[in-house]
Amino acid sequence: FHLGVTPSILRKRYNMTAGDVGVVANNSQACAQFLEQYFHQADLAEFMQLFGSSFAHRSQVDRVVGHQGRGKAGLEASLDVEYIMSTGANISTWVFSNSGRHESQEPFLAWLLLLSNMSSLPWVHTVSYGDDEDSLSLAYMERVNLEFMKAAARGLTILFASGDDGAGCRRVPGGNHTFRPSFPASSPYVTTVGGTSFKNPFLVTAEVTDYISGGGFSNVFPMPQYQAAAVGRFLRSAPKLPPGSYFNRSGRAYPDVAALSDNYWVVTNRVPLPWVSGTSASTPVVGGMVALINDRRLGRGLPPLGFLNPALYRLAGGGHSDAIYDVTHGCHLSCLDGTVQGQGFCAGPAWDPVTGWGTPNFPGLLRALLAP
Amino acid sequence: GHAPEPDQLFRPPSPPPPQRAPGWTHSGRVDPRHGVQLTFALRQRGAQRLAQIVDAVSDPRSPRYGQYLSLEQVRDLVQPSPTTLLTVLKWLQGHGVENCQSVTTRDFVECHMPASTAERLLPGAEFHRFVKGQQSTVRSPRPYTVPDELAQHLDFVSGLHRFPPERRGSSSTRDTKDVGSGQPPRGVA
């Protein structure tokens, strides 16, 4: 029985033991903040005091890159830091704080510039930011996608929240509706994280989809080879699909993976707050686990995981069934119209555009990703 | 001139749900002397080669799996051609823009200049201030252009249209959002 998601609930659900904490010195993880979103070290310390007694952890962010204002802590910044340090426990953590200090700066681009300018960076980065694809220029999206390729070539893992609007919805000229993919979640060179809920919200049970979990098919980026088989299988075998006019079945499909995204506890401005939800909660949870797998790989002299998707799709599609909990129940939101009646895609066996492959079973995922 | 981003929507992000703070409001054109910071995304080389490398170092079946590049190796692969660098820098200097810095990979140039200079540099652009609570941002509600000869050297210019990102994520008030979406409230119950 529990009254919401805390680090111990996550670690229990994803089968992380007290020994699943970072041990190597040259490992690190990071989350990126935009706008005036700041975290307070005191909130993190209090969070760990309240919720971190069952595992070795750090209670301090080691490095802040950028400007940390002195104002109140932001809920989102607190959430990211507290949960990446709960699954990626005892791993050195950085925060990139991109407030867009200059009035004409684009904070997201400022973060990309930092990546292009720092030779030594954490191996794992989590970001909870997105725009509708249709609001951005093609030139911008293609270039940002290329920046993710640069990061991938360097061995960085970049995880994006899939968004909290399900498949999204847009009215196109003529009055019809289509789904509305989100970028950078739809970039083929990032790993996108969707959301789930406990089937029974007060017990550590199996997971079902969180109906807000962002997912769908890009209208800009074609489907990459690494996911073609998995997505093709979904499109062929789903018992019910939205009409083809609502989505681009040959586009990059997301999310890739998911984790719990509902009813988190967060300490912000010294106050523990319940009911915090969204894929920005699930993203640092997965990020911390990837950082922990990197920790084990680095400890064995192996390179870090880098761009995760080719390995993820290979292992999940190749019968490593104990690496992932397949989430097969529930659908996500979309257009409230007579055709789809608010329903986007539905989860099903193997990959689906609501929860990707599903949620991590840490020991299985670790085993699979430690293999050469 | 050439418009690098004719399809970029200029739209202050919609205000969040009613119980939250209001969205961005227009507060007029900035003083011509007001400083702006623009980032020029220079056209890179080696995109195809970069894609091949990413495939090779990220695919567990590849013999190059895990053989990542250093930042300097990435720079050697993607840095813009000398012609691109010269053309863009000459154009900036021609408008008196001198306060610039680049990044290790040499594919971005960040410059500070007065709004009046930026408006001459990027015909069509017009810098206005938008405010939201304590935050203030300067953006151009009109599309910008660059000289035709820069079309093949510049991907886009940052700092004109896109507003600071809205968080895609957490909310501790999903119960209120749910009322509007027709979904059953959660959490509070």
Coordinates of C-alpha atoms in Angstrom, one line a residue, chain B residues 8-157:
Chain B
Q8 CA 8.1 29.3 -38.6
L9 CA 5.0 30.3 -36.8
F10 CA 5.1 33.5 -34.8
R11 CA 2.8 32.9 -31.9
P12 CA 3.3 33.6 -28.2
P13 CA 2.6 30.3 -26.5
S14 CA -1.1 30.0 -25.5
P15 CA -1.8 31.0 -21.9
P16 CA -1.8 28.0 -19.6
P17 CA -5.1 26.9 -17.8
P18 CA -7.1 29.7 -16.3
Q19 CA -5.9 29.2 -12.7
R20 CA -2.3 29.8 -13.8
A21 CA -0.5 33.0 -14.7
P22 CA -1.5 34.8 -17.9
G23 CA 0.4 34.3 -21.2
W24 CA 2.8 36.7 -23.0
T25 CA 1.4 40.1 -23.7
H26 CA 2.8 42.6 -26.2
S27 CA 4.3 45.7 -24.7
G28 CA 5.6 47.6 -27.7
R29 CA 8.6 47.9 -30.0
V30 CA 12.0 48.0 -28.3
D31 CA 14.2 51.1 -28.4
P32 CA 16.5 50.9 -31.5
R33 CA 19.5 51.1 -29.1
H34 CA 18.3 48.1 -27.1
G35 CA 20.8 45.2 -27.3
V36 CA 19.8 41.9 -28.8
Q37 CA 21.6 38.6 -29.0
L38 CA 21.2 36.6 -32.1
T39 CA 22.6 33.1 -32.9
F40 CA 23.5 32.3 -36.4
A41 CA 23.3 28.6 -37.3
L42 CA 26.0 28.1 -40.0
R43 CA 25.5 25.4 -42.6
Q44 CA 27.5 22.4 -41.5
R45 CA 29.4 19.9 -43.6
G46 CA 29.5 16.1 -43.3
A47 CA 25.9 15.5 -42.3
Q48 CA 25.7 12.2 -44.2
R49 CA 29.0 11.0 -42.8
L50 CA 27.8 12.0 -39.3
A51 CA 24.7 9.9 -39.8
Q52 CA 26.7 6.9 -40.8
I53 CA 29.0 7.3 -37.8
V54 CA 26.0 7.6 -35.5
D55 CA 24.6 4.4 -36.9
A56 CA 27.9 2.6 -36.5
V57 CA 28.7 3.7 -33.0
S58 CA 25.1 3.2 -31.7
D59 CA 24.3 -0.2 -33.2
P60 CA 25.4 -3.1 -31.0
R61 CA 25.9 -5.3 -34.1
S62 CA 28.5 -2.8 -35.6
P63 CA 32.2 -3.4 -35.1
R64 CA 32.4 0.3 -34.3
Y65 CA 29.8 0.1 -31.5
G66 CA 30.8 2.4 -28.6
Q67 CA 33.7 4.0 -30.5
Y68 CA 32.5 7.5 -29.9
L69 CA 34.1 10.7 -31.3
S70 CA 35.6 13.5 -29.2
L71 CA 34.2 17.0 -29.5
E72 CA 37.2 17.9 -31.6
Q73 CA 36.5 15.0 -34.0
V74 CA 32.9 16.1 -34.3
R75 CA 34.2 19.6 -35.1
D76 CA 36.5 18.3 -37.8
L77 CA 33.5 16.5 -39.3
V78 CA 30.8 19.2 -39.2
Q79 CA 32.6 22.6 -39.1
P80 CA 31.4 24.9 -41.9
S81 CA 33.5 25.4 -44.9
P82 CA 35.9 28.4 -44.9
T83 CA 33.8 30.0 -47.6
T84 CA 30.7 29.8 -45.3
L85 CA 32.6 31.2 -42.3
L86 CA 34.1 34.0 -44.4
T87 CA 30.8 34.9 -46.1
V88 CA 28.9 35.1 -42.8
L89 CA 31.6 37.0 -40.9
K90 CA 32.1 39.5 -43.8
W91 CA 28.3 40.1 -43.9
L92 CA 28.2 40.7 -40.1
Q93 CA 31.3 42.9 -40.2
G94 CA 29.8 44.8 -43.1
H95 CA 26.9 45.8 -40.7
G96 CA 29.3 46.7 -37.9
V97 CA 28.6 43.6 -35.9
E98 CA 31.8 42.8 -34.2
N99 CA 30.8 41.4 -30.8
C100 CA 30.6 37.8 -31.7
Q101 CA 31.7 34.4 -30.4
S102 CA 31.7 31.0 -31.8
V103 CA 31.6 27.5 -30.3
T104 CA 34.1 24.6 -30.5
T105 CA 32.3 23.1 -33.5
R106 CA 32.4 26.5 -35.2
D107 CA 28.8 25.9 -36.5
F108 CA 27.1 28.6 -34.4
V109 CA 28.0 32.2 -34.1
E110 CA 26.5 34.3 -31.3
C111 CA 26.5 38.1 -31.7
H112 CA 25.3 41.0 -29.7
M113 CA 24.1 44.2 -31.4
P114 CA 21.6 47.0 -31.1
A115 CA 18.1 46.2 -32.3
S116 CA 18.5 48.8 -35.1
T117 CA 21.5 47.0 -36.4
A118 CA 19.7 43.6 -36.2
E119 CA 16.8 45.1 -38.2
R120 CA 19.1 46.3 -40.9
L121 CA 21.0 43.0 -41.0
L122 CA 17.8 41.0 -41.2
P123 CA 15.4 42.9 -43.4
G124 CA 11.8 42.4 -42.3
A125 CA 12.6 41.7 -38.6
E126 CA 11.2 44.1 -36.1
F127 CA 12.0 43.7 -32.4
H128 CA 9.1 43.9 -29.9
R129 CA 9.0 43.2 -26.2
F130 CA 6.6 40.6 -24.7
V131 CA 6.1 40.2 -21.0
K132 CA 4.7 37.4 -18.8
G133 CA 4.7 38.1 -15.1
Q134 CA 8.3 38.9 -14.2
Q135 CA 9.6 37.6 -17.5
S136 CA 10.4 39.7 -20.5
T137 CA 11.4 38.6 -23.9
V138 CA 12.2 40.3 -27.2
R139 CA 11.0 38.7 -30.4
S140 CA 10.1 39.7 -34.0
P141 CA 6.5 39.2 -35.0
R142 CA 7.5 39.7 -38.6
P143 CA 9.6 37.2 -40.7
Y144 CA 13.2 38.0 -41.4
T145 CA 15.2 37.6 -44.5
V146 CA 18.9 37.4 -45.3
P147 CA 20.7 38.3 -48.5
D148 CA 20.4 35.7 -51.2
E149 CA 24.1 35.0 -51.2
L150 CA 23.8 33.7 -47.6
A151 CA 21.1 31.2 -48.5
Q152 CA 23.6 28.3 -48.8
H153 CA 25.6 29.3 -45.7
L154 CA 23.0 29.9 -43.1
D155 CA 20.4 27.4 -41.7
F156 CA 18.5 29.9 -39.6
V157 CA 18.9 32.8 -37.1

